[in-house]
Coordinates of N, CA and C in Angstrom, one line a residue:
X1 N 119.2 87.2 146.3 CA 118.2 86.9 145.3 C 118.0 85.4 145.2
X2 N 116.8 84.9 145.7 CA 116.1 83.5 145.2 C 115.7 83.2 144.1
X3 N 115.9 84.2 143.0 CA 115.5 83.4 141.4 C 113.6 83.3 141.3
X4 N 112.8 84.3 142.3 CA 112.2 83.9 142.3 C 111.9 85.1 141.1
X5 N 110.7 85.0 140.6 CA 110.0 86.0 139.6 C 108.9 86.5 139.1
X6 N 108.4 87.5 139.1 CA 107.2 88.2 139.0 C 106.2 86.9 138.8
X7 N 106.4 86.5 137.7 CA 104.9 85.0 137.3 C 105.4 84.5 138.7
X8 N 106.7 84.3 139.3 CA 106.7 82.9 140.0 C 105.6 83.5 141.2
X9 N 105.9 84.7 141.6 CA 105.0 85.4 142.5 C 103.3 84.9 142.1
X10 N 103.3 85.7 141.2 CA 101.9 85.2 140.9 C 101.1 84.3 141.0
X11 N 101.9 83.1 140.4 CA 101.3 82.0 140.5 C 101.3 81.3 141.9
X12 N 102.5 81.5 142.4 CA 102.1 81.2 143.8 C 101.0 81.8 144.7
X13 N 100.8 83.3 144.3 CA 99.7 83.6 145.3 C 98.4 83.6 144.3
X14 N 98.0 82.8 143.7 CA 97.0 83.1 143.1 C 96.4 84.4 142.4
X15 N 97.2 84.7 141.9 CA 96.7 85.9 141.0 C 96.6 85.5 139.4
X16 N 95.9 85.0 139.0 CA 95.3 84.8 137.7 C 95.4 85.9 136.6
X17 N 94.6 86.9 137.0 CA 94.9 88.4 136.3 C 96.7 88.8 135.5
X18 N 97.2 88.5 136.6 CA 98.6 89.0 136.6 C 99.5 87.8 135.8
X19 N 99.0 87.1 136.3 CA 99.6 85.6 135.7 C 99.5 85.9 133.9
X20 N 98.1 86.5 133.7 CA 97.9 86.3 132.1 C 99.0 87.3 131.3
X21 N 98.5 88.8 132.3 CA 99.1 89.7 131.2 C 100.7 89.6 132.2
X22 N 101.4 88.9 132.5 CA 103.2 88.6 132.2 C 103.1 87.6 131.0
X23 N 102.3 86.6 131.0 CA 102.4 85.6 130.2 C 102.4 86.0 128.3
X24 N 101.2 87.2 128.3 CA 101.2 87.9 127.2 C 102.1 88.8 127.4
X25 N 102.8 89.3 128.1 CA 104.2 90.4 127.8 C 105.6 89.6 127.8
X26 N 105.5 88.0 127.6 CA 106.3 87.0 127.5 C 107.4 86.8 128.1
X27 N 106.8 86.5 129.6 CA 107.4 85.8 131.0 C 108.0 84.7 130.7
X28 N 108.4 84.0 131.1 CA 109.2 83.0 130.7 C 108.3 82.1 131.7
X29 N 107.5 80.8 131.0 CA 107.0 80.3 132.4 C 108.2 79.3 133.2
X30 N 108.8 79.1 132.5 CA 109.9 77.8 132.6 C 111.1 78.1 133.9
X31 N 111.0 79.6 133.8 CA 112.5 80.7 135.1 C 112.2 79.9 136.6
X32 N 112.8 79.7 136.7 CA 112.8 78.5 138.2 C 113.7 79.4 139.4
X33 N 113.1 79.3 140.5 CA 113.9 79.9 142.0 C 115.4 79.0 141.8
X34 N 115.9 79.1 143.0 CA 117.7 78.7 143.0 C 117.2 77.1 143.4
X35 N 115.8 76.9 143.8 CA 115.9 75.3 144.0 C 115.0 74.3 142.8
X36 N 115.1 75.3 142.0 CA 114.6 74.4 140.4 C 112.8 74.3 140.4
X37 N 112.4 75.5 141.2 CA 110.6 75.2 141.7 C 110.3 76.3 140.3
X38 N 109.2 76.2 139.2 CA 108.6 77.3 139.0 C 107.4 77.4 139.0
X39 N 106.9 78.7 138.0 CA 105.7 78.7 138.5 C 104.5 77.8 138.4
X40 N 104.7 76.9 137.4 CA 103.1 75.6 137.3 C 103.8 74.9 138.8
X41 N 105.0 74.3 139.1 CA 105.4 73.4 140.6 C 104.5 74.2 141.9
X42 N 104.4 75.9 141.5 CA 104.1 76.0 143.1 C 102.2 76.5 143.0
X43 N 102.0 76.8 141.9 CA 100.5 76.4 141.2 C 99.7 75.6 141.1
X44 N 100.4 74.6 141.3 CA 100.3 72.9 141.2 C 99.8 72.8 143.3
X45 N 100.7 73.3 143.5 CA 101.1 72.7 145.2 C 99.9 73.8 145.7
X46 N 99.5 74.6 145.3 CA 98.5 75.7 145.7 C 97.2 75.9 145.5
X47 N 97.2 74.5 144.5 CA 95.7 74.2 143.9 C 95.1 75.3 143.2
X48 N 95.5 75.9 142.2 CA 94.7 77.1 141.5 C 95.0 75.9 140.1
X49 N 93.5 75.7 140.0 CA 93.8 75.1 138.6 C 93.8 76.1 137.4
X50 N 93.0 77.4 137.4 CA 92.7 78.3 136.3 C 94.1 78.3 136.4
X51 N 95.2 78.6 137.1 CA 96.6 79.3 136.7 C 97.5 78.1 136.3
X52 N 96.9 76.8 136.8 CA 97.9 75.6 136.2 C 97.2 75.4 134.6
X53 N 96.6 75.9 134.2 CA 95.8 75.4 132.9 C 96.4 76.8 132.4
X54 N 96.4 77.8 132.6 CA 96.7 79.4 131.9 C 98.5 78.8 131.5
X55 N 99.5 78.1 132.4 CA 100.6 78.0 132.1 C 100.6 77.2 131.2
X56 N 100.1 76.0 131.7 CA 100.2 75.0 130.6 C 100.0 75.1 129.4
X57 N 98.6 76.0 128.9 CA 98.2 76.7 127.9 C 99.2 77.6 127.2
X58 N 100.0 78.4 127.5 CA 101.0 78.8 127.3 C 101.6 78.6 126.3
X59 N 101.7 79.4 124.8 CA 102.3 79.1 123.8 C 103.3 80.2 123.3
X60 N 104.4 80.6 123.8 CA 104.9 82.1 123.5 C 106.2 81.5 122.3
X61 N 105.7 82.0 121.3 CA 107.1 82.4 120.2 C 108.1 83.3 120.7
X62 N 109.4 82.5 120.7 CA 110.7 83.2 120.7 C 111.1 83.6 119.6
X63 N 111.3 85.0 119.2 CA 112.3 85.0 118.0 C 113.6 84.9 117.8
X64 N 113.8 84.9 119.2 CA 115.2 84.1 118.7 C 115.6 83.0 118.2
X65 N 115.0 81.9 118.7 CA 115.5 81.0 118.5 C 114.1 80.4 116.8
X66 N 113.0 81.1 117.2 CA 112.3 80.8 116.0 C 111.4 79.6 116.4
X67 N 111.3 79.1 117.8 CA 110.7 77.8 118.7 C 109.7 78.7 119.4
X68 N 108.3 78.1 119.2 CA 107.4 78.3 120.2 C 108.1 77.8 121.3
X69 N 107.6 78.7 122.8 CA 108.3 77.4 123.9 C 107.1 77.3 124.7
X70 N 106.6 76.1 125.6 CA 105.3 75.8 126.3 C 106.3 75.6 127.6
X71 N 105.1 75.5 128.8 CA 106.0 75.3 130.2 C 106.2 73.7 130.0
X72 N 107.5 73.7 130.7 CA 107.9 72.3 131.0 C 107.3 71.5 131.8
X73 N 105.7 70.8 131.8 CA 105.2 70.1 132.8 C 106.2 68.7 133.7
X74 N 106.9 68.4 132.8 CA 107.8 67.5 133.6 C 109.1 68.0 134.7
X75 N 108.9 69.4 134.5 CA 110.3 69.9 135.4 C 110.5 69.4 137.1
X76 N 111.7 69.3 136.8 CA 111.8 68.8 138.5 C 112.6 69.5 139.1
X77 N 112.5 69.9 140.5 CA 113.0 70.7 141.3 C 114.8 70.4 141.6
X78 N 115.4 70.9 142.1 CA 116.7 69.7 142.3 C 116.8 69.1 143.0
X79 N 115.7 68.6 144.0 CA 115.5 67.2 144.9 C 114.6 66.4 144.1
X80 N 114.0 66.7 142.5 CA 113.3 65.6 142.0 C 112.2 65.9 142.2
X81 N 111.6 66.8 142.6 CA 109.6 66.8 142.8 C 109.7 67.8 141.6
X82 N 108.5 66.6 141.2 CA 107.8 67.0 140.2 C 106.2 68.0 140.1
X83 N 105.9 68.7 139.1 CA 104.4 68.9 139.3 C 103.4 67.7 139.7
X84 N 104.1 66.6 138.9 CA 102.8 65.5 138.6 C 102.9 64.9 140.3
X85 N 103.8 64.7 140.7 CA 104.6 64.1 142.4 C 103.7 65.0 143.3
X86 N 103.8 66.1 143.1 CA 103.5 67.3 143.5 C 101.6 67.1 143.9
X87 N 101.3 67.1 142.4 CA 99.7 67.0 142.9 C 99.2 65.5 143.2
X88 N 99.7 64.5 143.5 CA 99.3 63.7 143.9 C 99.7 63.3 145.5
X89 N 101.1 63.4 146.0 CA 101.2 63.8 147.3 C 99.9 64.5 147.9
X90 N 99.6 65.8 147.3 CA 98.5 66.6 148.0 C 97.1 65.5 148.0
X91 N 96.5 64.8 146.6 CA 95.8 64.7 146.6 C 94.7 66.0 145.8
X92 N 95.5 66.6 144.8 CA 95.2 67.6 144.2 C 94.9 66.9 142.4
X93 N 93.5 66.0 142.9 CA 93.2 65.4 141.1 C 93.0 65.8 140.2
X94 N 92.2 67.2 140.7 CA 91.6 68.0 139.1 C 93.2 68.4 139.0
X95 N 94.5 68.5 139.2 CA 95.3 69.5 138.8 C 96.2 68.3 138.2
X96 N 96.1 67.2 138.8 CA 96.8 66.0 138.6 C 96.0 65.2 137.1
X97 N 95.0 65.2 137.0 CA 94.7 65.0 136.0 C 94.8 66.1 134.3
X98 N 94.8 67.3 134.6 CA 95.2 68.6 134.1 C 96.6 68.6 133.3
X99 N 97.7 67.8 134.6 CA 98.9 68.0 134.0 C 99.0 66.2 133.6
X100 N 98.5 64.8 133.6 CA 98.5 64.1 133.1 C 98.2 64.5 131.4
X101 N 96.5 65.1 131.3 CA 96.1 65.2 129.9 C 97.1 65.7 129.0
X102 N 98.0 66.7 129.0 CA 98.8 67.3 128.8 C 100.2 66.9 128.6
X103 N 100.9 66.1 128.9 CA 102.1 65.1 129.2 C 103.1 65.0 130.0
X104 N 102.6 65.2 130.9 CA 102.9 65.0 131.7 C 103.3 64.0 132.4
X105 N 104.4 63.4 132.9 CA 105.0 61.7 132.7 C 104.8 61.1 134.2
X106 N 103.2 60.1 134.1 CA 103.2 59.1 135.3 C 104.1 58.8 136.1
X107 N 105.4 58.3 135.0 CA 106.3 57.4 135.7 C 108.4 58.1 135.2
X108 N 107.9 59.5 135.8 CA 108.8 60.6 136.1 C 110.9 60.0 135.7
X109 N 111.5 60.6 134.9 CA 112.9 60.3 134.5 C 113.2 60.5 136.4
X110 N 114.4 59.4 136.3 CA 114.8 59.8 137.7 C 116.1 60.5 137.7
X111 N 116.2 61.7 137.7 CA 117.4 62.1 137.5 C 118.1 62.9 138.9
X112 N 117.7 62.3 139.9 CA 118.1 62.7 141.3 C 117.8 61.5 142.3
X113 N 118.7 62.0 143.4 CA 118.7 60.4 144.1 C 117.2 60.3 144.7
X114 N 116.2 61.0 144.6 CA 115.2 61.2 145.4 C 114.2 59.7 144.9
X115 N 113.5 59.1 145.4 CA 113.1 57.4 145.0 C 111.9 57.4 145.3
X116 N 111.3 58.3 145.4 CA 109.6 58.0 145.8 C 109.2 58.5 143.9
X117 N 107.8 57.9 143.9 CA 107.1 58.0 141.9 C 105.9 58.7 142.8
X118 N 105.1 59.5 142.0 CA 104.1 59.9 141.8 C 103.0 59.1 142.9
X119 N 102.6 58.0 142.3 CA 102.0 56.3 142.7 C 102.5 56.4 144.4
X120 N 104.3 56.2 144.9 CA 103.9 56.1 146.2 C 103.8 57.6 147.0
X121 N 103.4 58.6 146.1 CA 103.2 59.7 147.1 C 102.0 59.6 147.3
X122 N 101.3 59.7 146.3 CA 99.7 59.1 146.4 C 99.1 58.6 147.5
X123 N 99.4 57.1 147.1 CA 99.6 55.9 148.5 C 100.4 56.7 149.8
X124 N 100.8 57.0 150.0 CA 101.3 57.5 151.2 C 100.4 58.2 152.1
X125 N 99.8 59.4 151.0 CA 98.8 60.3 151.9 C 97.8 59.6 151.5
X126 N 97.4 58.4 151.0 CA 96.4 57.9 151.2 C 95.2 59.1 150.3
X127 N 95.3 59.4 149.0 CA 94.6 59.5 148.0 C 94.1 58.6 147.5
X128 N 93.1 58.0 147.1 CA 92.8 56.7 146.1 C 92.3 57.8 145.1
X129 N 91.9 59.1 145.1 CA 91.6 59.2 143.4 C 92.7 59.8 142.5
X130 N 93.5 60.4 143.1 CA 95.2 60.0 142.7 C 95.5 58.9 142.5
X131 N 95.7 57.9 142.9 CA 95.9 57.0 143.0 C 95.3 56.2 141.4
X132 N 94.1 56.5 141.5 CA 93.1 55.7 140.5 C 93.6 56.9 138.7
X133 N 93.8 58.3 139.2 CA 94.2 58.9 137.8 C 95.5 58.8 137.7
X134 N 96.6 58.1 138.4 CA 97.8 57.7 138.0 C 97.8 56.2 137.5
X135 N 96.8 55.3 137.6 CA 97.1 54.0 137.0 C 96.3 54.3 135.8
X136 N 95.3 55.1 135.8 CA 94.4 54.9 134.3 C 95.4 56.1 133.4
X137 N 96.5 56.7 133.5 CA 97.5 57.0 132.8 C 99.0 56.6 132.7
X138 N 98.3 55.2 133.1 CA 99.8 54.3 133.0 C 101.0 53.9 134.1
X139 N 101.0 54.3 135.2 CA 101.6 54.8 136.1 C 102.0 53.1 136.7
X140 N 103.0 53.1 136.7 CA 104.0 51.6 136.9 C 103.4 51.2 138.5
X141 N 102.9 49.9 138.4 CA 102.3 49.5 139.9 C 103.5 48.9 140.8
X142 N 104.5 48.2 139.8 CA 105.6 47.3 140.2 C 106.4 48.0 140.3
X143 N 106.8 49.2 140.5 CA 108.4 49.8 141.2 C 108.7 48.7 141.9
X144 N 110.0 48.9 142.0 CA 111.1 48.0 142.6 C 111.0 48.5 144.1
X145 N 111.1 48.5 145.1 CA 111.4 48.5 146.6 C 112.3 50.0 146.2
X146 N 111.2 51.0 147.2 CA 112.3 52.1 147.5 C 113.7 52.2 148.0
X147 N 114.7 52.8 148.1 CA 116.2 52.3 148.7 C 115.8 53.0 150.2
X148 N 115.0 54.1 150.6 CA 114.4 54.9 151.5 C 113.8 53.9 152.4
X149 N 113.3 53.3 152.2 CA 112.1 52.4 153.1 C 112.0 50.7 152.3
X150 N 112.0 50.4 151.5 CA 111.8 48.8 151.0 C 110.4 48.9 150.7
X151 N 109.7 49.9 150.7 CA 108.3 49.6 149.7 C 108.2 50.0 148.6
X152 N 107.6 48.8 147.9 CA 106.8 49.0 146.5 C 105.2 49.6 146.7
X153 N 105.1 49.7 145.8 CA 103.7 50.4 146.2 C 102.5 49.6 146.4
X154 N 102.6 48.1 146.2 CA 102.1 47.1 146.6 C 102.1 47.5 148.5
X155 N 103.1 47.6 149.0 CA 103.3 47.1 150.2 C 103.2 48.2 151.0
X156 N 103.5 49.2 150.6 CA 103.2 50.5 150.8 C 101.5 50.6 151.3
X157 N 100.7 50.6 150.4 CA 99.0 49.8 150.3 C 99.1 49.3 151.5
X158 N 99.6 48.3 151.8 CA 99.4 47.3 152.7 C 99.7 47.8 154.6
X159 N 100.6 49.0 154.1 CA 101.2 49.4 155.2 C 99.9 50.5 155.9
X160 N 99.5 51.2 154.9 CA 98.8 52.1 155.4 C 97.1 51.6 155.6
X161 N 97.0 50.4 155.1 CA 95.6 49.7 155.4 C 95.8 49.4 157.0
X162 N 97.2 49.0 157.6 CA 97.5 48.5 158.9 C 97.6 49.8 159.6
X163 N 98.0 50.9 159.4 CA 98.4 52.2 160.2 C 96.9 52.8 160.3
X164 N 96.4 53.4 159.1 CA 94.9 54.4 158.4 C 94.0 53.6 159.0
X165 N 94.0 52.2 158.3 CA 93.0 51.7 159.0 C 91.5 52.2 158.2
X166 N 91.0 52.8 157.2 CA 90.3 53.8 156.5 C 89.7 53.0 155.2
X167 N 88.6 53.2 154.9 CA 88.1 52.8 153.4 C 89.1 53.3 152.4
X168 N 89.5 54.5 152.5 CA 90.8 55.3 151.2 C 91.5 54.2 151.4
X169 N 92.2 53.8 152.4 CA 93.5 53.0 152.3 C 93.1 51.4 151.8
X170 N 91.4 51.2 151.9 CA 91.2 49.8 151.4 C 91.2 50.2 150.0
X171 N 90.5 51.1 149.5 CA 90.2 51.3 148.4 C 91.6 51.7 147.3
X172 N 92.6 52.2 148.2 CA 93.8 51.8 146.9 C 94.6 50.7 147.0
X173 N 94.4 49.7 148.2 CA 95.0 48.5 147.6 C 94.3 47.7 147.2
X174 N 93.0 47.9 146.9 CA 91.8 47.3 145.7 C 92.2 47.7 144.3
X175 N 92.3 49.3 144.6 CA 92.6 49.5 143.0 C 94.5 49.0 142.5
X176 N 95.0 48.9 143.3 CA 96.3 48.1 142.8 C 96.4 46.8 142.5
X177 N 95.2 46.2 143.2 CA 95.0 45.0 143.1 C 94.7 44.3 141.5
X178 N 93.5 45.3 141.5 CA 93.1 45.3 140.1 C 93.6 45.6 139.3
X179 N 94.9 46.2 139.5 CA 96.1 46.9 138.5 C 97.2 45.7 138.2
X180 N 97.2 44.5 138.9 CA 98.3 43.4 139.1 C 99.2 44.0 139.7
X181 N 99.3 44.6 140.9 CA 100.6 45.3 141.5 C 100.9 43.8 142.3
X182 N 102.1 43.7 142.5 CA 103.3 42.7 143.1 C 103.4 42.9 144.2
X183 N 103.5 42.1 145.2 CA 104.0 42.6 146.9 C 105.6 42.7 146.7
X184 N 106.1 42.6 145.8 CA 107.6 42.1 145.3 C 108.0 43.4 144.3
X185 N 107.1 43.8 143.8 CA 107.5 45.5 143.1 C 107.9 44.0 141.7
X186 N 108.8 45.0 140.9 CA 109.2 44.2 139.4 C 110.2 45.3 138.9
X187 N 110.4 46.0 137.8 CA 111.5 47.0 137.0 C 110.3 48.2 136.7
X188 N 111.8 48.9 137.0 CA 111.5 50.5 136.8 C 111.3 50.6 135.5
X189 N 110.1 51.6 135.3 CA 109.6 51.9 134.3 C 109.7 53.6 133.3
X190 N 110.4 53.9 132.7 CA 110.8 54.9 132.6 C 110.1 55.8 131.5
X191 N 109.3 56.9 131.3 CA 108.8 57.3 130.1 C 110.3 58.5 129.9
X192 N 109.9 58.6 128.5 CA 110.7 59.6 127.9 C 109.6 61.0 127.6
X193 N 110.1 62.1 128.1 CA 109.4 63.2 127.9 C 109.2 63.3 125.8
X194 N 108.2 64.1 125.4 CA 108.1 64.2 124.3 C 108.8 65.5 123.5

């Protein structure tokens, strides 16, 4: 058994329908496979935004405990990917912006050795409009030098202007530019979930 679960199904294959009525027979959106993935992470990575907005939307009363509970937009897998990591690697904005509005944290708790932010997944695959909806929600330009590679996301920019060679790749070290990003990175910037 993988831990996976009926919603987790669902949401992974795009079923909307199904997604609703577990959600109203009170699925747990939060139930995670054995490697910490649930259902908004693989919803996220699958681009169905109706089912990343149906979870997020998500308000189920426990009587137990007497706590509404909402899905965890900040959850991280146990290598550290996050939803928000998640859709910006792809390049998935409407979903990335979706789970920003919502609270989703720019600049991710690090609570695994895993060292890439949101920002250099972005810059990696060479998104600028990722890129541009993680700085207009705060998203730290100055990380410190990955321990993986030695780029900040300054230089990172820089690397893929030389590799891509591409308007995207001019166009996010313009918008870093205009962000004051460092070729030298600066201190980790940490939000606290709400």
């Amino acid at each position: 058994d993988d831990g996976t679960t009926a919603l987790f199904f669902a949401a992974q294959e795009g079923y909307p329908e199904v997604v609703k009525i577990l959600l109203n027979s009170g699925a747990d959106p939060n139930l995670c496979d054995i490697h910490g993935a649930g259902p908004l992470l693989v919803a996220v990575q699958e681009g169905y935004v109706s089912i990343v907005k149906m979870l997020i939307d998500n308000d189920d009363f426990d009587p137990d405990s007497g706590e509404i509970n909402h899905t965890d937009v900040n959850a991280a897998r146990e290598d550290g990917i996050t939803p928000v990591f998640t859709a910006a690697w792809l390049g998935r904005t409407d979903v990335l912006k979706i789970l920003l509005k919502n609270g989703a944290l720019a600049n991710p708790v690090k609570s695994h050795d895993f060292d890439d932010t949101p920002l250099c997944g972005a810059i990696n695959r060479v998104h600028p409009e990722a890129v541009k909806a993680l700085i207009d929600a705060g998203a730290n330009v100055n990380t410190p030098p990955r321990a993986s590679d030695g780029y900040t996301p300054f230089t990172l920019a820089v690397s893929k202007c030389d590799t891509d060679d591409s308007d995207d790749a001019r166009d996010i070290l313009q918008l870093l530019i205009e962000a004051n990003a460092k070729p030298e990175g600066g201190e980790e910037v940490v939000e606290e979930s709400e």
